[in-house]
Coordinates of C-alpha atoms and ligand atoms in Angstrom, one line a residue:
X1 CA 43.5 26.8 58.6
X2 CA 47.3 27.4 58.7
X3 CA 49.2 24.4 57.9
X4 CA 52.6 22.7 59.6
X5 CA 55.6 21.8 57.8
X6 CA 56.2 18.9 60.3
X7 CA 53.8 17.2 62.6
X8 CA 55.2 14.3 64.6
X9 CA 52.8 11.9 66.7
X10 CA 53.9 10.6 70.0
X11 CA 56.3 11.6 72.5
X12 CA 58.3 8.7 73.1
X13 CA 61.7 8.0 72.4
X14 CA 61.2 7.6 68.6
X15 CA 58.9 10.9 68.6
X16 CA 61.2 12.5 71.0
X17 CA 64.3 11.8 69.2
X18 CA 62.8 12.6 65.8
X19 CA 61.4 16.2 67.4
X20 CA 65.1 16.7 67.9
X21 CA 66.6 16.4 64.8
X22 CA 64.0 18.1 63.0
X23 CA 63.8 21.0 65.6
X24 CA 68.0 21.2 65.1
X25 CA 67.5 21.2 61.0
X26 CA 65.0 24.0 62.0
X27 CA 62.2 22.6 60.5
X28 CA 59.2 23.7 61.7
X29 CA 57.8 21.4 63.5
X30 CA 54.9 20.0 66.4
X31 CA 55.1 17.2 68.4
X32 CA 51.6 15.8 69.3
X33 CA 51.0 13.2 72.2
X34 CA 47.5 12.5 74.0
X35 CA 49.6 11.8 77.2
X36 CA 52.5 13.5 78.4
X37 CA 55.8 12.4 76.7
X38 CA 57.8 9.5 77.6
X39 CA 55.4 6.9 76.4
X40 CA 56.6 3.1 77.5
X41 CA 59.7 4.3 78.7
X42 CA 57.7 5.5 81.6
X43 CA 56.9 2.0 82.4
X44 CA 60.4 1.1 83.0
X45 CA 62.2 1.4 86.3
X46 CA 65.6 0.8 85.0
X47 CA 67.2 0.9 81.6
X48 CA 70.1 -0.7 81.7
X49 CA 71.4 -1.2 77.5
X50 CA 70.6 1.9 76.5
X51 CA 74.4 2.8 75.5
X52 CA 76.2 5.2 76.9
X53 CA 74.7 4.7 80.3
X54 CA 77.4 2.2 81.7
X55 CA 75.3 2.2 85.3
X56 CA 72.3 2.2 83.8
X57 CA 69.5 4.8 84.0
X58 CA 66.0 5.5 85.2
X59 CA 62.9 5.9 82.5
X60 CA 61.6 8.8 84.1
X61 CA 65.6 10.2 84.2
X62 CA 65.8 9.5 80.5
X63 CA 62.6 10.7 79.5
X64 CA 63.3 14.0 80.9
X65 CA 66.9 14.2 79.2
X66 CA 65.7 13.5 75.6
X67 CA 62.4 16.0 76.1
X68 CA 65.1 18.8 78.1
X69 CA 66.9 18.3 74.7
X70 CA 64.3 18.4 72.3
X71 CA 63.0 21.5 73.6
X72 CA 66.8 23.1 73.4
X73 CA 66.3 23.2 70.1
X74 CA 62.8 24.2 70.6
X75 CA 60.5 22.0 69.8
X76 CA 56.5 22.7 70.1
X77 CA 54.5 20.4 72.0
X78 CA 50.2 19.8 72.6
X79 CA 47.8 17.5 73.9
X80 CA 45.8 15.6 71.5
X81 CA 44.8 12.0 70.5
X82 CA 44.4 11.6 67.2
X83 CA 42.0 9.8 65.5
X84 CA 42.2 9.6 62.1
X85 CA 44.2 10.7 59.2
X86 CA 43.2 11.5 56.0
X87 CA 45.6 11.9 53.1
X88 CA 44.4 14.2 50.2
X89 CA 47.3 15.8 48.6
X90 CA 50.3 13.6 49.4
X91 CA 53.4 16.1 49.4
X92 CA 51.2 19.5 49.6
X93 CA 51.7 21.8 52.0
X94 CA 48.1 20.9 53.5
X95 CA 48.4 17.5 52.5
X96 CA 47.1 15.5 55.3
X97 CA 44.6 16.2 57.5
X98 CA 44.5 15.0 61.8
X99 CA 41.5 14.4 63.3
X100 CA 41.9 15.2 66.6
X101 CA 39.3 13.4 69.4
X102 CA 37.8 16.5 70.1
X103 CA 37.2 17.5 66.5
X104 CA 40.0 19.5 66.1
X105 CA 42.4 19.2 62.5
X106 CA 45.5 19.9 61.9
X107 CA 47.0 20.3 58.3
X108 CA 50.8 19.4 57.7
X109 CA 53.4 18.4 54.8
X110 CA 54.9 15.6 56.3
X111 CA 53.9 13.6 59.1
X112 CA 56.0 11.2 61.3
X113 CA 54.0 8.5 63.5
X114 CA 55.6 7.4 66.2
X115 CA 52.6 6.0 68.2
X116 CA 54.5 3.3 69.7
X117 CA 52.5 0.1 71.4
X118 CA 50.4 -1.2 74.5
X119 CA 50.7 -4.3 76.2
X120 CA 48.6 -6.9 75.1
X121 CA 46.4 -8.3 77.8
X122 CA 45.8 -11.8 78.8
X123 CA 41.8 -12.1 77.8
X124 CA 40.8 -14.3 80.7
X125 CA 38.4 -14.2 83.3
X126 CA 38.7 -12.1 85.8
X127 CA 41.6 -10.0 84.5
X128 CA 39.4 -6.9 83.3
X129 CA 37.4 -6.9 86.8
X130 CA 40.7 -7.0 88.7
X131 CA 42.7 -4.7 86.8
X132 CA 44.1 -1.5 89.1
X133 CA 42.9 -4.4 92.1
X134 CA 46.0 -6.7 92.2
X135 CA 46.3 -6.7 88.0
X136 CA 49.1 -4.6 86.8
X137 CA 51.0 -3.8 83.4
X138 CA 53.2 -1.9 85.2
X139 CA 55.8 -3.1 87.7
X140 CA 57.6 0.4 88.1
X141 CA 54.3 2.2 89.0
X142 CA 52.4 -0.6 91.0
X143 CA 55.2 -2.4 92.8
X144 CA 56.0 -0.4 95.9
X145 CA 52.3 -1.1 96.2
X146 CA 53.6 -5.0 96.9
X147 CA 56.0 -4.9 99.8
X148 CA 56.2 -8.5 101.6
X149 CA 53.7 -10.0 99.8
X150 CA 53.8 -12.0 97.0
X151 CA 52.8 -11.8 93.6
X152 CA 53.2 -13.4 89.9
X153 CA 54.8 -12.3 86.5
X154 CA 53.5 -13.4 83.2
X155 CA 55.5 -13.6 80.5
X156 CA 59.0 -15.2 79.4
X157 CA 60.4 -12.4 77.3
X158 CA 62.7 -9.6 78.1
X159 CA 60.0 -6.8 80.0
X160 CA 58.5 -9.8 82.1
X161 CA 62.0 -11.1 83.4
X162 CA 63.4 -7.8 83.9
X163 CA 60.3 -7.0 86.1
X164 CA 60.4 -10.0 87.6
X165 CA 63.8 -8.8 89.3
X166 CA 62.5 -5.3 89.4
X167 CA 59.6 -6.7 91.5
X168 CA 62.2 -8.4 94.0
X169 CA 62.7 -5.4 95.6
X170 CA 59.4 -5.6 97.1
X171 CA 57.5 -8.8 97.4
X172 CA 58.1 -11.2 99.4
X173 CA 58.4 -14.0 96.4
X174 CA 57.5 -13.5 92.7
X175 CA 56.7 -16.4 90.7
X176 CA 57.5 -15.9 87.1
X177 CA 55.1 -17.8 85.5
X178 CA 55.5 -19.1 81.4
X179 CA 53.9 -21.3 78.9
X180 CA 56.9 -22.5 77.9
X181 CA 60.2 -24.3 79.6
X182 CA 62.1 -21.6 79.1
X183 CA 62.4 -18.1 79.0
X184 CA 62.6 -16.0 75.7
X185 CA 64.0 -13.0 77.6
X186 CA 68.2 -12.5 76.9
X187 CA 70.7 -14.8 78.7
X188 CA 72.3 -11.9 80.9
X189 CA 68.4 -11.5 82.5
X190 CA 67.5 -15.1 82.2
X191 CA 70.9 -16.1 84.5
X192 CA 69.8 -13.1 86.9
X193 CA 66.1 -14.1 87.2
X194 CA 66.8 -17.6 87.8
X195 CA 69.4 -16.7 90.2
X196 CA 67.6 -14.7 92.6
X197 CA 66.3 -16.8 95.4
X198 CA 62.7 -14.7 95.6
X199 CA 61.7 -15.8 91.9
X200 CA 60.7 -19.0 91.4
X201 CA 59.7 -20.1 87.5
X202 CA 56.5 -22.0 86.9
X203 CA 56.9 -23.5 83.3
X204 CA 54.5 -24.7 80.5
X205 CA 51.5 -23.4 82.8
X206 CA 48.7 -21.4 81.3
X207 CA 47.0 -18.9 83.5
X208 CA 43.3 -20.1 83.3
X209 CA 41.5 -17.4 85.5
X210 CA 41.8 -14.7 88.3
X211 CA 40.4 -14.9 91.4
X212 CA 39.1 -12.9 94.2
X213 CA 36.8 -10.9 96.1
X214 CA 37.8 -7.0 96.5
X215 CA 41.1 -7.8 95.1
X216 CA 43.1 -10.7 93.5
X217 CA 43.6 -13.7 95.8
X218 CA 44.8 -17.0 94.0
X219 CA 45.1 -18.0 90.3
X220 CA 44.0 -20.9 89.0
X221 CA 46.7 -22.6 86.5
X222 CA 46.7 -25.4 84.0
X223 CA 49.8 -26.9 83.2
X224 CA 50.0 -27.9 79.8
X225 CA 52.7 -31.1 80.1
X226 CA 50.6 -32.6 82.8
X227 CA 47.0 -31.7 81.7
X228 CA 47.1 -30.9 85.9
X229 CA 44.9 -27.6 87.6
X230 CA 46.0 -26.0 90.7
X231 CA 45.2 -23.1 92.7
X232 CA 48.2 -20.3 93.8
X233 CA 47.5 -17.7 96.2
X234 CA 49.1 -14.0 96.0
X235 CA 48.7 -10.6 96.2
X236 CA 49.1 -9.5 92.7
X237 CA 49.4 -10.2 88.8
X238 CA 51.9 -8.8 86.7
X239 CA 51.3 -9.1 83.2
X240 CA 53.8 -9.1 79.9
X241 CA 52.6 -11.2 77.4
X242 CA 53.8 -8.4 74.4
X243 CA 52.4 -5.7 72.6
X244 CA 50.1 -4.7 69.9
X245 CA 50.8 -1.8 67.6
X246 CA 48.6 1.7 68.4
X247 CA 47.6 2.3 65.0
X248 CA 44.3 1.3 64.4
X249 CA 43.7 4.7 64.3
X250 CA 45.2 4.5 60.2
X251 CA 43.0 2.2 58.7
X252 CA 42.7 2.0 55.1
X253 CA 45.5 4.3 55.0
X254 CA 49.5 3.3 55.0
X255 CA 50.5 -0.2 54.5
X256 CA 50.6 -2.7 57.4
X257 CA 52.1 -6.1 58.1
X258 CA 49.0 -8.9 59.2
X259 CA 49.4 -7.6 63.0
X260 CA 48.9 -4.1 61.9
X261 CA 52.8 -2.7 62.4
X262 CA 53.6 -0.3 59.8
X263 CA 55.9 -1.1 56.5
X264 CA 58.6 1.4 55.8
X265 CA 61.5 1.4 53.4
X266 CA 65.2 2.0 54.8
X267 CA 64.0 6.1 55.0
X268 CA 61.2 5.4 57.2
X269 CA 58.6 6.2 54.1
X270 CA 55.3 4.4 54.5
X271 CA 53.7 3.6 51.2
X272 CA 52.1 7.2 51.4
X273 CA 54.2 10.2 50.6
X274 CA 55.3 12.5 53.1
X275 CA 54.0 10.2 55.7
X276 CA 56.8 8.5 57.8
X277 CA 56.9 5.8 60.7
X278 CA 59.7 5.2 63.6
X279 CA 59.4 3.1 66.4
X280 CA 57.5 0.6 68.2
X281 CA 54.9 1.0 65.8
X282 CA 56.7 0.1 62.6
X283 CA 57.0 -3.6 61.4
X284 CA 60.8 -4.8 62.5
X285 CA 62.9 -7.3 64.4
X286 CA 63.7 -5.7 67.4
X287 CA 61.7 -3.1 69.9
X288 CA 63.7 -1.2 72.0
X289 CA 64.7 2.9 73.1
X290 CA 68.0 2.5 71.1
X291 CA 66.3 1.2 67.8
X292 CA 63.2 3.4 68.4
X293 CA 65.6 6.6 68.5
X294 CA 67.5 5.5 65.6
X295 CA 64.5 5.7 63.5
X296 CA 62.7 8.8 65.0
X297 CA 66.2 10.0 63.5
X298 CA 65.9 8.6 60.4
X299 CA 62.6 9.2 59.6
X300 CA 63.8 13.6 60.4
X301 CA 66.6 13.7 58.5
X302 CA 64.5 12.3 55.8
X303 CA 62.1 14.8 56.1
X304 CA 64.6 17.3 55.7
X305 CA 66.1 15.7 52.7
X306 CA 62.7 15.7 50.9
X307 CA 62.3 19.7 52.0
X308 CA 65.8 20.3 50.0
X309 CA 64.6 17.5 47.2
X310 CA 61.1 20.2 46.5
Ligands
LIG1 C1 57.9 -2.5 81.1 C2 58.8 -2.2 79.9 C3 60.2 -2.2 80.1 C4 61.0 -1.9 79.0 N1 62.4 -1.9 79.2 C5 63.2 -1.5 78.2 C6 64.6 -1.5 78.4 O1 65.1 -1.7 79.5 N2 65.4 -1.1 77.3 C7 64.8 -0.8 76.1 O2 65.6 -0.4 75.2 N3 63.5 -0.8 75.9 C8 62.7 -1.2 76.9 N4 61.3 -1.2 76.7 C9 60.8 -1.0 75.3 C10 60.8 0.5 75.0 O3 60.2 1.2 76.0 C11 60.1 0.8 73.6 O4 60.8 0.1 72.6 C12 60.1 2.3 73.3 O5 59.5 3.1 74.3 C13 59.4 2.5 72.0 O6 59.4 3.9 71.7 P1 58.3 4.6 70.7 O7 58.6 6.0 70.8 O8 58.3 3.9 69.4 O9 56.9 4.2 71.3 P2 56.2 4.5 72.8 O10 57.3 4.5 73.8 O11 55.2 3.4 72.8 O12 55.6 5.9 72.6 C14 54.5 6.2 71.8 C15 53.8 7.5 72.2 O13 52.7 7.7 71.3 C16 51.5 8.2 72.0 N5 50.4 7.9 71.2 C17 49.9 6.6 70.8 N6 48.8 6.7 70.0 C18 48.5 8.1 69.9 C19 47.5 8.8 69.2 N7 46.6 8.2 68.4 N8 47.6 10.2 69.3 C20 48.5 10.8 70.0 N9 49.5 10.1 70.7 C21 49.5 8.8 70.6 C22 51.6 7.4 73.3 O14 50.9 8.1 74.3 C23 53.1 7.4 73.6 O15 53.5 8.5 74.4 C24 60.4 -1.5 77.7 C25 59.1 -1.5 77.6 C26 58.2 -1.8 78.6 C27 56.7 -1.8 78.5

């Protein structure tokens, strides 16, 4: 089996941006992804502080500016999910081994994950059942689906507030509902969201279970000053309650912080050599496209500086 100096998993920005630095050092490399590239950026319907962007700029748009760019300097690209790695000669030019879901390997040198994250899911009743039926992760994809009517947000931070807004576009009224009294989310979006007269905030209240027939039709909330339960009626759920890391696929392999987000050093090394990590997935303060990139950077040019170091 013919092995690859450079395999780099996941197409998002930190994948994306890694795929072109390494293409540009010509190293020869292949970008894996088992969707098509973009990951969460997809999910967003405006970016709006990724610099030099002063109006802002659509995930879809930006998606298809990094990947037109990556593939200037030409990088390779497949389908696959992978499903294991298995290191057995860190630093050898067949090295480490992908398991692909279909059975399919691949042998490579170096190896840059950059599988990103998934939002985390509520884990009440009724939100499984309901999903694609009135419960959404995704306000850019399901909100058109939402004109006039009106729906809820989950979530305090920055995705649910900015989503919130997003989702103004549409409903009729979006309730952004948190379980505490005030919003993590930034200042500039918490003074936006609070000043829009279709968003109305619902503090400390727990979502306790969704409801419905066909599709959702009320929530029923606790709020967790009072102790009181109520009922609200909508049309739909939007949740953002955060994100887990996708790498449960590494087990037993590269070192992980207690929620499973990958430890690197200041190089993007894991604690395995000529295994690297950049992105969402990696154990750090702040998750966004601009950090993300920064390290799918990183983590090339120190590829390429252990290729010269050989
Ligand atoms: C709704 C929403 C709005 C956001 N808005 C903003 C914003 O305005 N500004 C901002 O800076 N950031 C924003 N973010 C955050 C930003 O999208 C992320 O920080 C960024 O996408 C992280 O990039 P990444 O490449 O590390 O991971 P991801 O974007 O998560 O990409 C990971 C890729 O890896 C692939 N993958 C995962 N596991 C495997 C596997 N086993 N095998 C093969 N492929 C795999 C996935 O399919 C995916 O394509 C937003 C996120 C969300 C969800």
């Amino acid at each position: 089996m013919e092995s690859i100096r450079l395999v780099i998993l996941g197409a998002g920005p930190a994948g994306l941006a890694a795929a072109i630095y390494a293409c540009r050092a010509k190293i020869p490399t292949l970008v894996l992804d088992k969707l098509s590239p973009g990951g969460q950026v997809l999910l967003s319907d405006w970016v709006e502080n990724y610099p030099g962007f002063p109006d802002g700029i659509s995930g879809v748009d930006l998606t298809d500016r990094l990947v037109a760019q990556a593939r200037r300097f030409g990088m390779e690209q497949e389908n696959g999910e992978v499903v294991s790695i298995h290191v057995t000669d860190p630093g050898r030019a067949d090295g480490i081994r992908l398991v692909l879901d279909g059975g399919k390997e691949i042998l490579t040198t170096s190896l840059i994950i950059a599988t990103g994250a998934s939002h985390r899911t509520l884990g009440v009743p009724g939100e499984k059942e309901f999903a694609g039926k009135g419960v959404s992760y995704c306000a850019t994809c399901d909100g058109p689906f939402f004109k006039d009517s009106d729906v809820a947000v989950i979530g305090g931070g920055d995705s649910a507030v900015q989503e919130a807004i997003f989702l103004t576009k549409f409903a009729k009224k979006v309730f952004l509902i948190h379980r505490r009294d005030q919003l993590r989310a930034v200042r500039f979006l918490q003074e936006q969201a609070l000043a829009n007269p279709k968003i109305e905030p619902v503090w400390d209240t727990l979502v306790e279970e969704i409801h419905g027939k066909d599709r959702v039709e009320y929530l029923s909330l606790l709020n967790k000053k009072t102790g009181e339960r109520s009922n609200l009626s909508l049309d739909g759920v939007f949740i953002f309650v955060g994100i887990h890391p996708n790498t449960a696929f590494l087990k037993d392999t590269v070192k992980m912080d207690q929620r499973g987000f990958i430890l690197t050093d200041n190089w993007m090394r894991t604690s395995i050599h000529g295994v690297f990590a950049a992105g969402d997935c990696r154990s750090k303060p702040l998750r966004q496209i601009v950090t993300a990139v920064a390290e799918g950077a990183t983590a090339a040019y120190a590829v390429e500086q252990e290729e010269f170091n050989e």
